[in-house]
Coordinates of C-alpha atoms in Angstrom, one line a residue:
X1 CA 28.4 -28.6 -1.8
X2 CA 28.4 -24.8 -2.4
X3 CA 27.2 -22.6 0.4
X4 CA 24.3 -21.1 -1.7
X5 CA 23.1 -24.4 -3.1
X6 CA 19.5 -25.1 -2.3
X7 CA 18.4 -28.1 -0.1
X8 CA 15.4 -30.0 -1.5
X9 CA 13.0 -32.2 0.4
X10 CA 10.3 -34.2 -1.3
X11 CA 7.0 -35.2 0.2
X12 CA 5.1 -38.3 -0.8
X13 CA 1.8 -36.4 -1.2
X14 CA 0.8 -33.1 -2.7
X15 CA 1.0 -30.1 -0.2
X16 CA 0.2 -26.4 0.0
X17 CA 0.3 -25.6 3.7
X18 CA 3.6 -24.3 5.2
X19 CA 4.6 -22.4 8.3
X20 CA 7.6 -21.8 10.4
X21 CA 7.4 -23.1 14.0
X22 CA 7.1 -19.6 15.5
X23 CA 7.8 -20.5 19.1
X24 CA 11.1 -22.2 18.1
X25 CA 13.9 -19.7 18.1
X26 CA 17.0 -21.9 18.5
X27 CA 16.4 -24.3 15.5
X28 CA 15.4 -23.8 11.9
X29 CA 12.1 -25.7 11.8
X30 CA 9.1 -25.7 9.4
X31 CA 5.8 -27.5 9.4
X32 CA 4.3 -28.8 6.2
X33 CA 0.7 -30.2 5.8
X34 CA -0.2 -32.6 3.0
X35 CA -3.3 -32.9 0.7
X36 CA -4.4 -36.4 -0.1
X37 CA -7.8 -37.7 -1.0
X38 CA -7.0 -41.4 -0.7
X39 CA -4.6 -41.7 2.3
X40 CA -4.3 -40.2 5.8
X41 CA -2.8 -36.8 5.6
X42 CA 0.4 -35.9 7.4
X43 CA 2.3 -33.1 9.0
X44 CA 6.0 -33.1 8.3
X45 CA 8.2 -31.5 10.9
X46 CA 11.3 -30.3 9.0
X47 CA 14.5 -29.5 10.8
X48 CA 17.3 -27.8 8.8
X49 CA 20.9 -28.3 10.0
X50 CA 22.5 -25.1 8.7
X51 CA 26.0 -26.2 9.5
X52 CA 25.9 -29.5 7.6
X53 CA 23.2 -28.4 5.1
X54 CA 21.0 -31.4 5.7
X55 CA 17.3 -31.9 6.6
X56 CA 15.9 -34.1 9.4
X57 CA 12.2 -34.9 9.6
X58 CA 9.4 -36.2 11.8
X59 CA 6.0 -37.2 10.5
X60 CA 2.7 -36.9 12.3
X61 CA -0.7 -38.1 11.2
X62 CA -3.5 -35.7 10.5
X63 CA -6.5 -38.0 9.9
X64 CA -9.1 -35.3 9.9
X65 CA -8.7 -34.4 6.2
X66 CA -6.6 -32.7 3.6
X67 CA -4.8 -29.6 5.0
X68 CA -5.3 -26.3 3.3
X69 CA -3.6 -24.1 5.9
X70 CA -1.4 -24.6 8.9
X71 CA -0.3 -22.2 11.7
X72 CA 2.0 -22.5 14.6
X73 CA 1.4 -21.1 18.1
X74 CA 3.7 -18.2 19.0
X75 CA 4.0 -19.5 22.6
X76 CA 3.9 -23.3 22.6
X77 CA 6.1 -25.3 20.2
X78 CA 3.8 -28.3 20.4
X79 CA 0.5 -26.5 19.5
X80 CA -0.7 -25.7 16.0
X81 CA -3.8 -25.1 14.0
X82 CA -5.0 -26.5 10.7
X83 CA -7.7 -25.7 8.2
X84 CA -8.8 -28.8 6.5
X85 CA -11.5 -30.3 4.3
X86 CA -13.7 -33.2 5.4
X87 CA -16.8 -34.9 3.9
X88 CA -20.1 -34.5 5.7
X89 CA -23.5 -35.6 4.3
X90 CA -21.9 -36.1 0.9
X91 CA -20.5 -32.6 0.7
X92 CA -17.1 -31.1 1.4
X93 CA -16.9 -28.9 4.5
X94 CA -13.9 -26.7 5.5
X95 CA -13.1 -26.8 9.2
X96 CA -10.4 -25.5 11.6
X97 CA -9.0 -27.0 14.7
X98 CA -6.3 -26.6 17.4
X99 CA -3.9 -29.6 17.8
X100 CA -1.1 -30.7 20.1
X101 CA 1.8 -32.8 19.0
X102 CA 2.8 -35.9 20.9
X103 CA 5.2 -35.3 23.9
X104 CA 8.1 -37.1 22.1
X105 CA 7.8 -35.5 18.7
X106 CA 11.2 -33.7 19.0
X107 CA 13.8 -34.8 16.4
X108 CA 16.1 -37.4 17.7
X109 CA 13.7 -39.3 19.8
X110 CA 13.3 -42.0 17.3
X111 CA 15.6 -45.0 16.9
X112 CA 16.1 -44.4 13.2
X113 CA 15.5 -41.3 10.9
X114 CA 12.7 -43.1 9.0
X115 CA 10.8 -44.5 12.0
X116 CA 8.4 -41.6 12.3
X117 CA 7.5 -41.9 8.6
X118 CA 6.8 -45.6 8.8
X119 CA 5.0 -45.5 12.2
X120 CA 3.8 -41.9 12.5
X121 CA 2.1 -40.7 15.7
X122 CA -1.3 -38.9 15.7
X123 CA -2.0 -35.4 16.7
X124 CA -4.1 -34.7 19.8
X125 CA -7.2 -32.7 19.1
X126 CA -7.6 -29.8 21.6
X127 CA -10.6 -28.0 20.2
X128 CA -12.5 -27.1 17.0
X129 CA -12.7 -23.6 15.7
X130 CA -15.9 -24.2 13.8
X131 CA -18.8 -21.8 13.5
X132 CA -21.1 -23.0 10.8
X133 CA -23.0 -19.8 10.8
X134 CA -20.0 -17.9 9.4
X135 CA -19.1 -20.3 6.6
X136 CA -16.0 -22.4 5.7
X137 CA -12.6 -21.6 7.3
X138 CA -9.8 -20.5 5.0
X139 CA -7.0 -19.9 7.4
X140 CA -6.2 -19.3 11.1
X141 CA -3.9 -16.5 12.2
X142 CA -2.3 -16.5 15.6
X143 CA -1.7 -13.3 17.5
X144 CA 2.0 -12.9 16.7
X145 CA 3.3 -11.4 19.9
X146 CA 0.8 -12.9 22.3
X147 CA 0.6 -15.8 24.8
X148 CA -1.0 -18.2 22.3
X149 CA -4.5 -17.5 23.5
X150 CA -5.9 -15.4 20.7
X151 CA -6.3 -16.0 17.0
X152 CA -8.4 -15.0 14.1
X153 CA -10.1 -17.3 11.6
X154 CA -11.1 -16.2 8.2
X155 CA -14.3 -17.9 7.0
X156 CA -15.9 -16.9 3.7
X157 CA -16.5 -13.2 4.2
X158 CA -16.2 -13.2 8.0
X159 CA -13.2 -12.6 10.4
X160 CA -13.7 -14.2 13.8
X161 CA -11.5 -13.3 16.8
X162 CA -11.2 -16.4 19.1
X163 CA -10.1 -16.6 22.7
X164 CA -8.6 -19.9 23.9
X165 CA -9.1 -21.1 27.4
X166 CA -6.1 -21.8 29.6
X167 CA -5.9 -25.5 28.6
X168 CA -6.6 -24.6 24.9
X169 CA -9.4 -27.2 25.0
X170 CA -12.1 -24.7 24.4
X171 CA -12.4 -21.6 22.2
X172 CA -15.0 -18.8 22.1
X173 CA -15.7 -16.1 19.6
X174 CA -15.1 -12.7 21.2
X175 CA -15.7 -10.5 18.2
X176 CA -16.5 -10.6 14.4
X177 CA -16.1 -8.4 11.4
X178 CA -17.6 -8.8 7.9
X179 CA -16.1 -8.2 4.5
X180 CA -18.7 -6.1 2.6
X181 CA -18.9 -5.3 -1.0
X182 CA -20.5 -6.2 -4.3
X183 CA -20.6 -9.9 -5.3
X184 CA -19.8 -12.9 -3.2
X185 CA -16.6 -11.8 -1.5
X186 CA -14.5 -14.3 0.3
X187 CA -11.3 -14.1 2.3
X188 CA -8.4 -16.1 0.7
X189 CA -5.5 -15.2 3.0
X190 CA -4.4 -12.9 5.8
X191 CA -1.5 -11.8 8.0
X192 CA -1.6 -10.4 11.5
X193 CA 1.0 -7.6 11.8
X194 CA 3.3 -7.9 14.9
X195 CA 3.7 -4.1 15.0
X196 CA 1.6 -1.4 16.6
X197 CA 0.6 -3.6 19.6
X198 CA -0.7 -6.3 17.1
X199 CA -3.7 -4.1 16.3
X200 CA -3.5 -4.4 12.5
X201 CA -4.5 -7.2 10.1
X202 CA -4.1 -7.4 6.3
X203 CA -6.4 -9.7 4.4
X204 CA -6.7 -10.7 0.7
X205 CA -9.8 -11.5 -1.3
X206 CA -9.5 -12.2 -5.0
X207 CA -7.4 -9.3 -6.3
X208 CA -7.9 -6.9 -3.4
X209 CA -5.9 -6.4 -0.2
X210 CA -7.5 -4.8 2.8
X211 CA -6.3 -3.5 6.1
X212 CA -8.2 -3.9 9.4
X213 CA -7.9 -2.2 12.8
X214 CA -8.2 -5.0 15.4
X215 CA -8.6 -2.8 18.5
X216 CA -12.3 -3.8 18.6
X217 CA -12.7 -5.5 15.2
X218 CA -15.1 -2.7 14.3
X219 CA -13.8 0.4 12.4
X220 CA -16.6 2.7 11.5
X221 CA -14.7 5.1 9.2
X222 CA -11.5 5.1 7.2
X223 CA -10.4 8.3 5.3
X224 CA -7.4 9.0 3.1
X225 CA -6.1 12.5 2.9
X226 CA -7.1 13.8 -0.6
X227 CA -3.8 15.7 -1.0
X228 CA -1.4 13.3 0.7
X229 CA -2.8 9.8 0.6
X230 CA -0.3 8.4 3.0
X231 CA -2.2 10.1 5.8
X232 CA -5.0 7.8 6.9
X233 CA -7.7 8.3 9.6
X234 CA -9.5 5.4 11.3
X235 CA -12.4 5.9 13.7
X236 CA -13.8 3.1 15.8
X237 CA -16.2 2.2 18.6
X238 CA -13.5 2.2 21.2
X239 CA -13.8 6.1 21.3
X240 CA -10.5 6.6 19.6
X241 CA -9.3 8.2 16.4
X242 CA -6.0 7.1 14.9
X243 CA -3.9 9.1 12.4
X244 CA -1.5 6.8 10.5
X245 CA 1.3 7.7 8.1
X246 CA 1.3 4.8 5.6
X247 CA 4.2 5.7 3.3
X248 CA 4.1 2.2 1.7
X249 CA 0.8 2.9 0.0
X250 CA 1.5 6.6 -0.8
X251 CA 1.5 7.9 -4.4
X252 CA 4.3 10.2 -3.2
X253 CA 6.7 7.9 -1.3
X254 CA 9.5 10.4 -1.5
X255 CA 7.4 13.3 -0.2
X256 CA 5.5 16.2 -1.9
X257 CA 7.6 18.0 -4.5
X258 CA 6.9 21.7 -4.3
X259 CA 8.5 24.9 -5.7
X260 CA 10.2 27.3 -3.4
X261 CA 7.5 29.9 -3.9
X262 CA 4.9 27.4 -2.5
X263 CA 6.5 27.4 0.9
X264 CA 5.7 29.9 3.6
X265 CA 8.4 31.7 5.6
X266 CA 7.9 29.2 8.5
X267 CA 8.2 26.2 6.3
X268 CA 11.4 27.5 4.7
X269 CA 13.0 27.3 8.1
X270 CA 12.7 23.5 7.9
X271 CA 14.7 23.1 4.7
X272 CA 17.6 21.7 6.8
X273 CA 15.4 18.6 7.5
X274 CA 15.7 17.5 3.8
X275 CA 18.6 15.3 4.6
X276 CA 16.7 13.1 7.0
X277 CA 15.9 9.4 6.3
X278 CA 12.6 8.7 4.5
X279 CA 9.5 8.3 6.6
X280 CA 8.3 4.8 7.5
X281 CA 4.8 3.4 8.1
X282 CA 3.7 4.4 11.6
X283 CA 0.9 5.5 13.8
X284 CA 1.4 9.2 14.1
X285 CA -1.1 9.9 16.9
X286 CA -4.0 8.5 18.8
X287 CA -6.7 11.0 19.7
X288 CA -8.9 10.3 22.8
X289 CA -11.0 13.4 23.1
X290 CA -14.2 11.3 22.5
X291 CA -16.1 9.4 25.2
X292 CA -18.4 7.4 22.8
X293 CA -18.0 5.4 19.6
X294 CA -16.4 7.5 16.8
X295 CA -18.6 6.9 13.8
X296 CA -17.1 9.4 11.3
X297 CA -13.9 11.2 10.4
X298 CA -13.4 13.6 7.5
X299 CA -10.5 15.6 6.1
X300 CA -11.2 19.3 5.4
X301 CA -11.6 20.1 1.7
X302 CA -10.0 23.6 2.2
X303 CA -7.0 22.7 4.4
X304 CA -5.4 19.2 3.8
X305 CA -3.8 19.3 7.3
X306 CA -7.0 19.7 9.2
X307 CA -9.6 17.0 10.0
X308 CA -12.8 16.4 12.1
X309 CA -14.2 13.5 14.0
X310 CA -17.7 12.8 15.3
X311 CA -18.8 10.5 18.1
X312 CA -22.2 9.0 18.8
X313 CA -22.8 11.3 21.8
X314 CA -22.7 14.3 19.4
X315 CA -19.2 15.5 20.1
X316 CA -17.3 17.0 17.1
X317 CA -13.6 17.3 17.5
X318 CA -11.3 19.2 15.1
X319 CA -7.6 18.4 15.0
X320 CA -4.5 19.2 12.9
X321 CA -1.8 17.0 11.5
X322 CA 1.3 17.5 13.8
X323 CA 3.4 20.3 12.4
X324 CA 6.6 18.2 12.5
X325 CA 5.0 15.5 10.2
X326 CA 3.6 18.2 7.9
X327 CA 7.1 19.6 7.3
X328 CA 8.6 16.2 6.8
X329 CA 6.1 15.4 4.1
X330 CA 6.5 18.8 2.4
X331 CA 10.2 19.1 2.7

């Protein structure tokens, strides 16, 4: 078999839920959840032997319902979450739960390769992540670099931050955020970024993608720079203002193109920086001059490098984009 030839594995049922086993760093392992209306649904544990180009499997029962989303704990290989549909009072309800695999689920513990498929074991329910007041769960996102004790569930137009207890048998909502806009907006997917101290979340709803600051799950103001849209201000109730340089969403990803006569004498001195590598998405600076919730931030209409922020206690702070970043953008 050629090195680049694909390896194909077929499931008995339809399936749409897939995740890598995040806490497993030695083996190539994926988890797949099935969707069946007639039979008990399953979770297939797929191990890929890269040296021999073959697949080994284990199968676990997921009797709660058809699986629409699956997520793996970043800290415990045996713990996972599923979002699934079940029938309640003649109507379909979307739920979410935390599960633990049996202690002997590891590949190789069965007498024959097909034993787990013919006699699958059942997952152990640890706790539900159901909050009926916030709608139906679409997906659960684990904190990527955490200890497996925090996660976010997206339910209709709500994002809920959950804290798991030490035994993972109880979960409580510590914060919420709401997707606002015209029409009946609903989250369809999301991804928790492992960068910037895991403080950023991207979500999708219909044809839109939105970014969230998770420091407090409450960002009061977001402002793009009107001249250089890669510069983004976010103000939140944790008394901080953050300036980010989001090159990936910029309309000028290669910098601002200017004529020589547009540059001042001081800016001409930085022409030698042109050979540097392109900028990357980053948090430029965190401003902590406020002592209360920062409710507003605005860019100056006269000077694109100057901005102001206002906190609830009446404090107005004016700051400037760091000069080094200004020159990098211009030059």
